[in-house]
Amino acid sequence: VQLQASGGGLVQAGGSLRLSCAVSGRTLLGSYVVGWFRQAPGKERERVASTNWGGSWTDYADSVKGRFTIARDNAKSTVYLQMNSLKPEDTAVYFCAARPVGTTEWDHWGQGTQVTVSS
């Protein structure tokens, strides 16, 4: 499984951004869980949101609940992270990752995309 993240940028507080994670590979995508993570300078990596490919469940970090939405487009093999009401503390490098259903190890990672929220 290969993942490629895009869509980061600079936005003012209160603004919105949508990140995209294109997923490819000779793999049955339905057998994977896809998630978004972020890491700010000097801080540990944090899981922001995740979803199964069938879309029957989603999970969010408390810090982004009600502001961020994870969604997938099966036809495009892409998972999105819609980020609204952005705050300066959302500034980080954002990564998408995948793990096989039923496992806990995130063993496939895309490159990061920088999100900077100015106050």
mmCIF file of N, CA and C in Angstrom:
data_model
loop_
_atom_site.group_PDB
_atom_site.id
_atom_site.type_symbol
_atom_site.label_atom_id
_atom_site.label_comp_id
_atom_site.label_asym_id
_atom_site.label_seq_id
_atom_site.Cartn_x
_atom_site.Cartn_y
_atom_site.Cartn_z
ATOM 1 N N VAL A 1 0.850 -1.186 0.000
ATOM 2 C CA VAL A 1 0.000 0.000 0.000
ATOM 3 C C VAL A 1 0.885 1.235 0.000
ATOM 4 N N GLN A 2 0.594 2.163 -0.904
ATOM 5 C CA GLN A 2 1.313 3.439 -0.947
ATOM 6 C C GLN A 2 0.322 4.565 -0.678
ATOM 7 N N LEU A 3 0.794 5.555 0.057
ATOM 8 C CA LEU A 3 -0.056 6.687 0.404
ATOM 9 C C LEU A 3 0.652 7.987 0.055
ATOM 10 N N GLN A 4 -0.098 8.938 -0.459
ATOM 11 C CA GLN A 4 0.460 10.240 -0.797
ATOM 12 C C GLN A 4 -0.470 11.324 -0.299
ATOM 13 N N ALA A 5 0.034 12.118 0.639
ATOM 14 C CA ALA A 5 -0.753 13.191 1.241
ATOM 15 C C ALA A 5 -0.495 14.509 0.525
ATOM 16 N N SER A 6 -1.518 15.339 0.488
ATOM 17 C CA SER A 6 -1.384 16.659 -0.110
ATOM 18 C C SER A 6 -2.452 17.575 0.480
ATOM 19 N N GLY A 7 -2.319 18.873 0.178
ATOM 20 C CA GLY A 7 -3.352 19.816 0.567
ATOM 21 C C GLY A 7 -3.016 20.742 1.708
ATOM 22 N N GLY A 8 -1.824 20.606 2.275
ATOM 23 C CA GLY A 8 -1.453 21.497 3.361
ATOM 24 C C GLY A 8 -1.228 22.913 2.870
ATOM 25 N N GLY A 9 -1.045 23.831 3.824
ATOM 26 C CA GLY A 9 -0.801 25.212 3.469
ATOM 27 C C GLY A 9 -0.885 26.114 4.667
ATOM 28 N N LEU A 10 -0.933 27.412 4.372
ATOM 29 C CA LEU A 10 -1.012 28.441 5.396
ATOM 30 C C LEU A 10 -2.428 29.012 5.398
ATOM 31 N N VAL A 11 -3.031 29.076 6.576
ATOM 32 C CA VAL A 11 -4.394 29.582 6.690
ATOM 33 C C VAL A 11 -4.520 30.370 7.981
ATOM 34 N N GLN A 12 -5.406 31.334 8.008
ATOM 35 C CA GLN A 12 -5.645 32.110 9.223
ATOM 36 C C GLN A 12 -6.530 31.323 10.182
ATOM 37 N N ALA A 13 -6.406 31.646 11.435
ATOM 38 C CA ALA A 13 -7.258 31.017 12.444
ATOM 39 C C ALA A 13 -8.724 31.203 12.070
ATOM 40 N N GLY A 14 -9.495 30.133 12.238
ATOM 41 C CA GLY A 14 -10.896 30.155 11.859
ATOM 42 C C GLY A 14 -11.157 29.678 10.449
ATOM 43 N N GLY A 15 -10.092 29.527 9.689
ATOM 44 C CA GLY A 15 -10.226 29.095 8.305
ATOM 45 C C GLY A 15 -10.326 27.590 8.159
ATOM 46 N N SER A 16 -10.318 27.145 6.904
ATOM 47 C CA SER A 16 -10.492 25.722 6.595
ATOM 48 C C SER A 16 -9.443 25.266 5.596
ATOM 49 N N LEU A 17 -9.140 23.987 5.672
ATOM 50 C CA LEU A 17 -8.293 23.314 4.691
ATOM 51 C C LEU A 17 -8.815 21.893 4.514
ATOM 52 N N ARG A 18 -8.573 21.336 3.343
ATOM 53 C CA ARG A 18 -8.895 19.924 3.114
ATOM 54 C C ARG A 18 -7.632 19.196 2.663
ATOM 55 N N LEU A 19 -7.262 18.198 3.434
ATOM 56 C CA LEU A 19 -6.129 17.347 3.083
ATOM 57 C C LEU A 19 -6.627 16.123 2.323
ATOM 58 N N SER A 20 -5.788 15.651 1.409
ATOM 59 C CA SER A 20 -6.118 14.461 0.636
ATOM 60 C C SER A 20 -5.037 13.412 0.827
ATOM 61 N N CYS A 21 -5.441 12.153 0.848
ATOM 62 C CA CYS A 21 -4.507 11.040 0.940
ATOM 63 C C CYS A 21 -4.886 10.036 -0.150
ATOM 64 N N ALA A 22 -4.084 9.996 -1.195
ATOM 65 C CA ALA A 22 -4.321 9.056 -2.288
ATOM 66 C C ALA A 22 -3.699 7.711 -1.928
ATOM 67 N N VAL A 23 -4.502 6.666 -1.997
ATOM 68 C CA VAL A 23 -4.068 5.331 -1.597
ATOM 69 C C VAL A 23 -3.974 4.444 -2.828
ATOM 70 N N SER A 24 -2.878 3.724 -2.974
ATOM 71 C CA SER A 24 -2.712 2.858 -4.130
ATOM 72 C C SER A 24 -1.982 1.582 -3.728
ATOM 73 N N GLY A 25 -1.953 0.635 -4.646
ATOM 74 C CA GLY A 25 -1.250 -0.608 -4.375
ATOM 75 C C GLY A 25 -2.123 -1.809 -4.691
ATOM 76 N N ARG A 26 -1.482 -2.951 -4.876
ATOM 77 C CA ARG A 26 -2.199 -4.173 -5.213
ATOM 78 C C ARG A 26 -2.783 -4.785 -3.953
ATOM 79 N N THR A 27 -3.671 -4.041 -3.362
ATOM 80 C CA THR A 27 -4.221 -4.464 -2.082
ATOM 81 C C THR A 27 -5.712 -4.203 -2.069
ATOM 82 N N LEU A 28 -6.453 -5.106 -1.465
ATOM 83 C CA LEU A 28 -7.866 -4.868 -1.279
ATOM 84 C C LEU A 28 -8.026 -3.787 -0.223
ATOM 85 N N LEU A 29 -8.392 -2.576 -0.673
ATOM 86 C CA LEU A 29 -8.436 -1.442 0.240
ATOM 87 C C LEU A 29 -9.405 -1.662 1.383
ATOM 88 N N GLY A 30 -10.426 -2.464 1.155
ATOM 89 C CA GLY A 30 -11.385 -2.721 2.213
ATOM 90 C C GLY A 30 -10.791 -3.440 3.402
ATOM 91 N N SER A 31 -9.601 -3.972 3.253
ATOM 92 C CA SER A 31 -8.963 -4.676 4.344
ATOM 93 C C SER A 31 -8.060 -3.761 5.177
ATOM 94 N N TYR A 32 -8.139 -2.450 4.909
ATOM 95 C CA TYR A 32 -7.295 -1.512 5.624
ATOM 96 C C TYR A 32 -8.101 -0.442 6.357
ATOM 97 N N VAL A 33 -7.512 0.043 7.428
ATOM 98 C CA VAL A 33 -7.968 1.234 8.134
ATOM 99 C C VAL A 33 -7.018 2.361 7.761
ATOM 100 N N VAL A 34 -7.560 3.536 7.484
ATOM 101 C CA VAL A 34 -6.738 4.687 7.111
ATOM 102 C C VAL A 34 -6.902 5.776 8.162
ATOM 103 N N GLY A 35 -5.802 6.391 8.516
ATOM 104 C CA GLY A 35 -5.859 7.424 9.537
ATOM 105 C C GLY A 35 -5.021 8.630 9.182
ATOM 106 N N TRP A 36 -5.320 9.728 9.845
ATOM 107 C CA TRP A 36 -4.524 10.955 9.754
ATOM 108 C C TRP A 36 -3.857 11.190 11.100
ATOM 109 N N PHE A 37 -2.600 11.534 11.037
ATOM 110 C CA PHE A 37 -1.805 11.852 12.220
ATOM 111 C C PHE A 37 -1.195 13.224 12.040
ATOM 112 N N ARG A 38 -0.734 13.805 13.116
ATOM 113 C CA ARG A 38 -0.009 15.062 13.019
ATOM 114 C C ARG A 38 1.089 15.101 14.060
ATOM 115 N N GLN A 39 2.104 15.895 13.751
ATOM 116 C CA GLN A 39 3.206 16.078 14.682
ATOM 117 C C GLN A 39 3.686 17.513 14.615
ATOM 118 N N ALA A 40 3.592 18.177 15.743
ATOM 119 C CA ALA A 40 4.069 19.554 15.866
ATOM 120 C C ALA A 40 5.497 19.533 16.417
ATOM 121 N N PRO A 41 6.270 20.576 16.167
ATOM 122 C CA PRO A 41 7.652 20.626 16.674
ATOM 123 C C PRO A 41 7.704 20.433 18.180
ATOM 124 N N GLY A 42 8.540 19.519 18.617
ATOM 125 C CA GLY A 42 8.715 19.281 20.038
ATOM 126 C C GLY A 42 7.611 18.470 20.700
ATOM 127 N N LYS A 43 6.667 18.003 19.896
ATOM 128 C CA LYS A 43 5.551 17.229 20.458
ATOM 129 C C LYS A 43 5.520 15.830 19.860
ATOM 130 N N GLU A 44 4.843 14.939 20.561
ATOM 131 C CA GLU A 44 4.701 13.579 20.065
ATOM 132 C C GLU A 44 3.668 13.536 18.927
ATOM 133 N N ARG A 45 3.806 12.528 18.092
ATOM 134 C CA ARG A 45 2.833 12.344 17.019
ATOM 135 C C ARG A 45 1.472 12.003 17.621
ATOM 136 N N GLU A 46 0.441 12.566 17.068
ATOM 137 C CA GLU A 46 -0.920 12.408 17.576
ATOM 138 C C GLU A 46 -1.820 11.878 16.464
ATOM 139 N N ARG A 47 -2.604 10.869 16.783
ATOM 140 C CA ARG A 47 -3.595 10.410 15.802
ATOM 141 C C ARG A 47 -4.779 11.365 15.843
ATOM 142 N N VAL A 48 -5.146 11.879 14.688
ATOM 143 C CA VAL A 48 -6.191 12.881 14.590
ATOM 144 C C VAL A 48 -7.537 12.245 14.283
ATOM 145 N N ALA A 49 -7.555 11.358 13.308
ATOM 146 C CA ALA A 49 -8.811 10.728 12.883
ATOM 147 C C ALA A 49 -8.496 9.451 12.125
ATOM 148 N N SER A 50 -9.444 8.543 12.118
ATOM 149 C CA SER A 50 -9.273 7.318 11.347
ATOM 150 C C SER A 50 -10.636 6.805 10.914
ATOM 151 N N THR A 51 -10.621 5.974 9.874
ATOM 152 C CA THR A 51 -11.854 5.403 9.357
ATOM 153 C C THR A 51 -11.555 4.075 8.686
ATOM 154 N N ASN A 52 -12.523 3.192 8.682
ATOM 155 C CA ASN A 52 -12.354 1.996 7.885
ATOM 156 C C ASN A 52 -12.775 2.296 6.455
ATOM 157 N N TRP A 53 -12.316 1.496 5.528
ATOM 158 C CA TRP A 53 -12.563 1.833 4.128
ATOM 159 C C TRP A 53 -14.041 1.745 3.780
ATOM 160 N N GLY A 54 -14.771 0.897 4.482
ATOM 161 C CA GLY A 54 -16.200 0.815 4.229
ATOM 162 C C GLY A 54 -16.963 2.007 4.763
ATOM 163 N N GLY A 55 -16.308 2.786 5.623
ATOM 164 C CA GLY A 55 -16.947 3.988 6.145
ATOM 165 C C GLY A 55 -17.965 3.740 7.236
ATOM 166 N N SER A 56 -17.978 2.543 7.799
ATOM 167 C CA SER A 56 -18.983 2.254 8.816
ATOM 168 C C SER A 56 -18.623 2.843 10.168
ATOM 169 N N TRP A 57 -17.387 3.235 10.354
ATOM 170 C CA TRP A 57 -17.023 3.907 11.602
ATOM 171 C C TRP A 57 -15.913 4.911 11.348
ATOM 172 N N THR A 58 -15.905 5.936 12.197
ATOM 173 C CA THR A 58 -14.852 6.943 12.214
ATOM 174 C C THR A 58 -14.479 7.203 13.662
ATOM 175 N N ASP A 59 -13.294 7.721 13.858
ATOM 176 C CA ASP A 59 -12.808 7.987 15.208
ATOM 177 C C ASP A 59 -11.995 9.270 15.172
ATOM 178 N N TYR A 60 -12.158 10.115 16.191
ATOM 179 C CA TYR A 60 -11.480 11.404 16.229
ATOM 180 C C TYR A 60 -10.818 11.639 17.574
ATOM 181 N N ALA A 61 -9.726 12.360 17.531
ATOM 182 C CA ALA A 61 -9.124 12.841 18.768
ATOM 183 C C ALA A 61 -10.046 13.900 19.378
ATOM 184 N N ASP A 62 -10.079 13.967 20.686
ATOM 185 C CA ASP A 62 -10.944 14.940 21.354
ATOM 186 C C ASP A 62 -10.633 16.366 20.911
ATOM 187 N N SER A 63 -9.385 16.627 20.594
ATOM 188 C CA SER A 63 -8.955 17.982 20.243
ATOM 189 C C SER A 63 -9.530 18.469 18.913
ATOM 190 N N VAL A 64 -10.046 17.556 18.094
ATOM 191 C CA VAL A 64 -10.546 17.964 16.779
ATOM 192 C C VAL A 64 -12.012 17.617 16.570
ATOM 193 N N LYS A 65 -12.626 16.955 17.525
ATOM 194 C CA LYS A 65 -14.035 16.571 17.378
ATOM 195 C C LYS A 65 -14.908 17.794 17.132
ATOM 196 N N GLY A 66 -15.790 17.682 16.160
ATOM 197 C CA GLY A 66 -16.679 18.780 15.824
ATOM 198 C C GLY A 66 -16.081 19.772 14.849
ATOM 199 N N ARG A 67 -14.778 19.674 14.606
ATOM 200 C CA ARG A 67 -14.114 20.606 13.671
ATOM 201 C C ARG A 67 -13.561 19.882 12.439
ATOM 202 N N PHE A 68 -13.071 18.671 12.628
ATOM 203 C CA PHE A 68 -12.471 17.902 11.540
ATOM 204 C C PHE A 68 -13.405 16.773 11.135
ATOM 205 N N THR A 69 -13.393 16.443 9.858
ATOM 206 C CA THR A 69 -14.179 15.327 9.347
ATOM 207 C C THR A 69 -13.320 14.482 8.418
ATOM 208 N N ILE A 70 -13.282 13.175 8.663
ATOM 209 C CA ILE A 70 -12.572 12.250 7.775
ATOM 210 C C ILE A 70 -13.592 11.576 6.881
ATOM 211 N N ALA A 71 -13.268 11.474 5.612
ATOM 212 C CA ALA A 71 -14.181 10.859 4.649
ATOM 213 C C ALA A 71 -13.367 10.212 3.546
ATOM 214 N N ARG A 72 -13.964 9.250 2.864
ATOM 215 C CA ARG A 72 -13.227 8.596 1.788
ATOM 216 C C ARG A 72 -14.069 8.578 0.523
ATOM 217 N N ASP A 73 -13.376 8.583 -0.596
ATOM 218 C CA ASP A 73 -13.996 8.485 -1.915
ATOM 219 C C ASP A 73 -13.492 7.179 -2.511
ATOM 220 N N ASN A 74 -14.339 6.181 -2.509
ATOM 221 C CA ASN A 74 -13.907 4.861 -2.969
ATOM 222 C C ASN A 74 -13.483 4.876 -4.433
ATOM 223 N N ALA A 75 -14.203 5.629 -5.240
ATOM 224 C CA ALA A 75 -13.901 5.663 -6.672
ATOM 225 C C ALA A 75 -12.521 6.243 -6.949
ATOM 226 N N LYS A 76 -12.106 7.171 -6.098
ATOM 227 C CA LYS A 76 -10.804 7.812 -6.270
ATOM 228 C C LYS A 76 -9.740 7.216 -5.363
ATOM 229 N N SER A 77 -10.103 6.243 -4.555
ATOM 230 C CA SER A 77 -9.160 5.644 -3.594
ATOM 231 C C SER A 77 -8.460 6.725 -2.785
ATOM 232 N N THR A 78 -9.229 7.654 -2.303
ATOM 233 C CA THR A 78 -8.686 8.814 -1.590
ATOM 234 C C THR A 78 -9.430 9.010 -0.279
ATOM 235 N N VAL A 79 -8.683 9.338 0.746
ATOM 236 C CA VAL A 79 -9.255 9.680 2.048
ATOM 237 C C VAL A 79 -8.975 11.152 2.312
ATOM 238 N N TYR A 80 -9.977 11.868 2.734
ATOM 239 C CA TYR A 80 -9.864 13.309 2.957
ATOM 240 C C TYR A 80 -9.936 13.629 4.451
ATOM 241 N N LEU A 81 -9.337 14.739 4.808
ATOM 242 C CA LEU A 81 -9.505 15.292 6.149
ATOM 243 C C LEU A 81 -9.925 16.741 5.966
ATOM 244 N N GLN A 82 -11.207 16.997 6.186
ATOM 245 C CA GLN A 82 -11.726 18.352 6.128
ATOM 246 C C GLN A 82 -11.519 19.001 7.485
ATOM 247 N N MET A 83 -10.799 20.101 7.492
ATOM 248 C CA MET A 83 -10.464 20.773 8.744
ATOM 249 C C MET A 83 -11.093 22.159 8.747
ATOM 250 N N ASN A 84 -12.017 22.366 9.657
ATOM 251 C CA ASN A 84 -12.706 23.647 9.799
ATOM 252 C C ASN A 84 -12.367 24.283 11.144
ATOM 253 N N SER A 85 -12.648 25.557 11.251
ATOM 254 C CA SER A 85 -12.403 26.299 12.497
ATOM 255 C C SER A 85 -10.989 26.055 13.009
ATOM 256 N N LEU A 86 -10.034 26.183 12.120
ATOM 257 C CA LEU A 86 -8.656 25.879 12.481
ATOM 258 C C LEU A 86 -8.119 26.841 13.532
ATOM 259 N N LYS A 87 -7.262 26.290 14.385
ATOM 260 C CA LYS A 87 -6.653 27.041 15.472
ATOM 261 C C LYS A 87 -5.138 27.010 15.310
ATOM 262 N N PRO A 88 -4.436 27.979 15.865
ATOM 263 C CA PRO A 88 -2.964 27.949 15.784
ATOM 264 C C PRO A 88 -2.379 26.647 16.328
ATOM 265 N N GLU A 89 -3.016 26.056 17.314
ATOM 266 C CA GLU A 89 -2.503 24.804 17.873
ATOM 267 C C GLU A 89 -2.697 23.604 16.936
ATOM 268 N N ASP A 90 -3.383 23.799 15.824
ATOM 269 C CA ASP A 90 -3.490 22.739 14.812
ATOM 270 C C ASP A 90 -2.267 22.720 13.897
ATOM 271 N N THR A 91 -1.404 23.706 14.035
ATOM 272 C CA THR A 91 -0.202 23.765 13.217
ATOM 273 C C THR A 91 0.670 22.537 13.458
ATOM 274 N N ALA A 92 0.989 21.825 12.383
ATOM 275 C CA ALA A 92 1.767 20.589 12.487
ATOM 276 C C ALA A 92 2.019 20.050 11.080
ATOM 277 N N VAL A 93 2.865 19.039 11.010
ATOM 278 C CA VAL A 93 2.972 18.242 9.789
ATOM 279 C C VAL A 93 1.947 17.122 9.906
ATOM 280 N N TYR A 94 1.123 16.989 8.902
ATOM 281 C CA TYR A 94 0.074 15.989 8.898
ATOM 282 C C TYR A 94 0.477 14.823 7.986
ATOM 283 N N PHE A 95 0.229 13.600 8.475
ATOM 284 C CA PHE A 95 0.566 12.384 7.752
ATOM 285 C C PHE A 95 -0.676 11.513 7.627
ATOM 286 N N CYS A 96 -0.775 10.779 6.516
ATOM 287 C CA CYS A 96 -1.780 9.731 6.467
ATOM 288 C C CYS A 96 -1.069 8.381 6.568
ATOM 289 N N ALA A 97 -1.778 7.418 7.115
ATOM 290 C CA ALA A 97 -1.194 6.106 7.351
ATOM 291 C C ALA A 97 -2.275 5.041 7.219
ATOM 292 N N ALA A 98 -1.847 3.801 7.075
ATOM 293 C CA ALA A 98 -2.792 2.697 6.936
ATOM 294 C C ALA A 98 -2.319 1.495 7.738
ATOM 295 N N ARG A 99 -3.252 0.749 8.227
ATOM 296 C CA ARG A 99 -2.946 -0.509 8.910
ATOM 297 C C ARG A 99 -3.982 -1.544 8.504
ATOM 298 N N PRO A 100 -3.599 -2.808 8.463
ATOM 299 C CA PRO A 100 -4.575 -3.850 8.140
ATOM 300 C C PRO A 100 -5.652 -3.927 9.214
ATOM 301 N N VAL A 101 -6.859 -4.188 8.804
ATOM 302 C CA VAL A 101 -7.956 -4.370 9.757
ATOM 303 C C VAL A 101 -7.585 -5.488 10.729
ATOM 304 N N GLY A 102 -7.861 -5.256 11.993
ATOM 305 C CA GLY A 102 -7.588 -6.264 13.010
ATOM 306 C C GLY A 102 -6.202 -6.179 13.607
ATOM 307 N N THR A 103 -5.391 -5.254 13.123
ATOM 308 C CA THR A 103 -4.058 -5.047 13.689
ATOM 309 C C THR A 103 -4.000 -3.676 14.340
ATOM 310 N N THR A 104 -2.924 -3.437 15.073
ATOM 311 C CA THR A 104 -2.750 -2.153 15.739
ATOM 312 C C THR A 104 -1.551 -1.382 15.218
ATOM 313 N N GLU A 105 -0.743 -1.983 14.393
ATOM 314 C CA GLU A 105 0.471 -1.343 13.920
ATOM 315 C C GLU A 105 0.207 -0.590 12.612
ATOM 316 N N TRP A 106 0.480 0.719 12.630
ATOM 317 C CA TRP A 106 0.352 1.531 11.426
ATOM 318 C C TRP A 106 1.652 1.351 10.635
ATOM 319 N N ASP A 107 1.633 0.495 9.645
ATOM 320 C CA ASP A 107 2.878 0.131 8.992
ATOM 321 C C ASP A 107 3.027 0.690 7.583
ATOM 322 N N HIS A 108 2.078 1.507 7.151
ATOM 323 C CA HIS A 108 2.206 2.170 5.849
ATOM 324 C C HIS A 108 1.991 3.659 6.067
ATOM 325 N N TRP A 109 2.960 4.466 5.628
ATOM 326 C CA TRP A 109 2.908 5.903 5.862
ATOM 327 C C TRP A 109 3.149 6.674 4.577
ATOM 328 N N GLY A 110 2.430 7.786 4.447
ATOM 329 C CA GLY A 110 2.702 8.708 3.366
ATOM 330 C C GLY A 110 3.654 9.791 3.839
ATOM 331 N N GLN A 111 4.093 10.640 2.912
ATOM 332 C CA GLN A 111 4.936 11.757 3.325
ATOM 333 C C GLN A 111 4.049 12.798 4.000
ATOM 334 N N GLY A 112 4.614 13.669 4.771
ATOM 335 C CA GLY A 112 3.829 14.652 5.487
ATOM 336 C C GLY A 112 3.491 15.864 4.636
ATOM 337 N N THR A 113 2.481 16.581 5.077
ATOM 338 C CA THR A 113 2.121 17.848 4.465
ATOM 339 C C THR A 113 1.953 18.871 5.577
ATOM 340 N N GLN A 114 2.572 20.032 5.398
ATOM 341 C CA GLN A 114 2.611 21.044 6.450
ATOM 342 C C GLN A 114 1.316 21.852 6.481
ATOM 343 N N VAL A 115 0.774 21.980 7.672
ATOM 344 C CA VAL A 115 -0.372 22.857 7.900
ATOM 345 C C VAL A 115 0.060 23.914 8.909
ATOM 346 N N THR A 116 -0.074 25.171 8.534
ATOM 347 C CA THR A 116 0.287 26.272 9.420
ATOM 348 C C THR A 116 -0.917 27.183 9.580
ATOM 349 N N VAL A 117 -1.317 27.397 10.834
ATOM 350 C CA VAL A 117 -2.461 28.248 11.134
ATOM 351 C C VAL A 117 -1.952 29.486 11.856
ATOM 352 N N SER A 118 -2.147 30.638 11.269
ATOM 353 C CA SER A 118 -1.682 31.884 11.862
ATOM 354 C C SER A 118 -2.781 32.502 12.727
ATOM 355 N N SER A 119 -2.333 33.191 13.768
ATOM 356 C CA SER A 119 -3.304 33.797 14.683
ATOM 357 C C SER A 119 -3.678 35.196 14.253
#
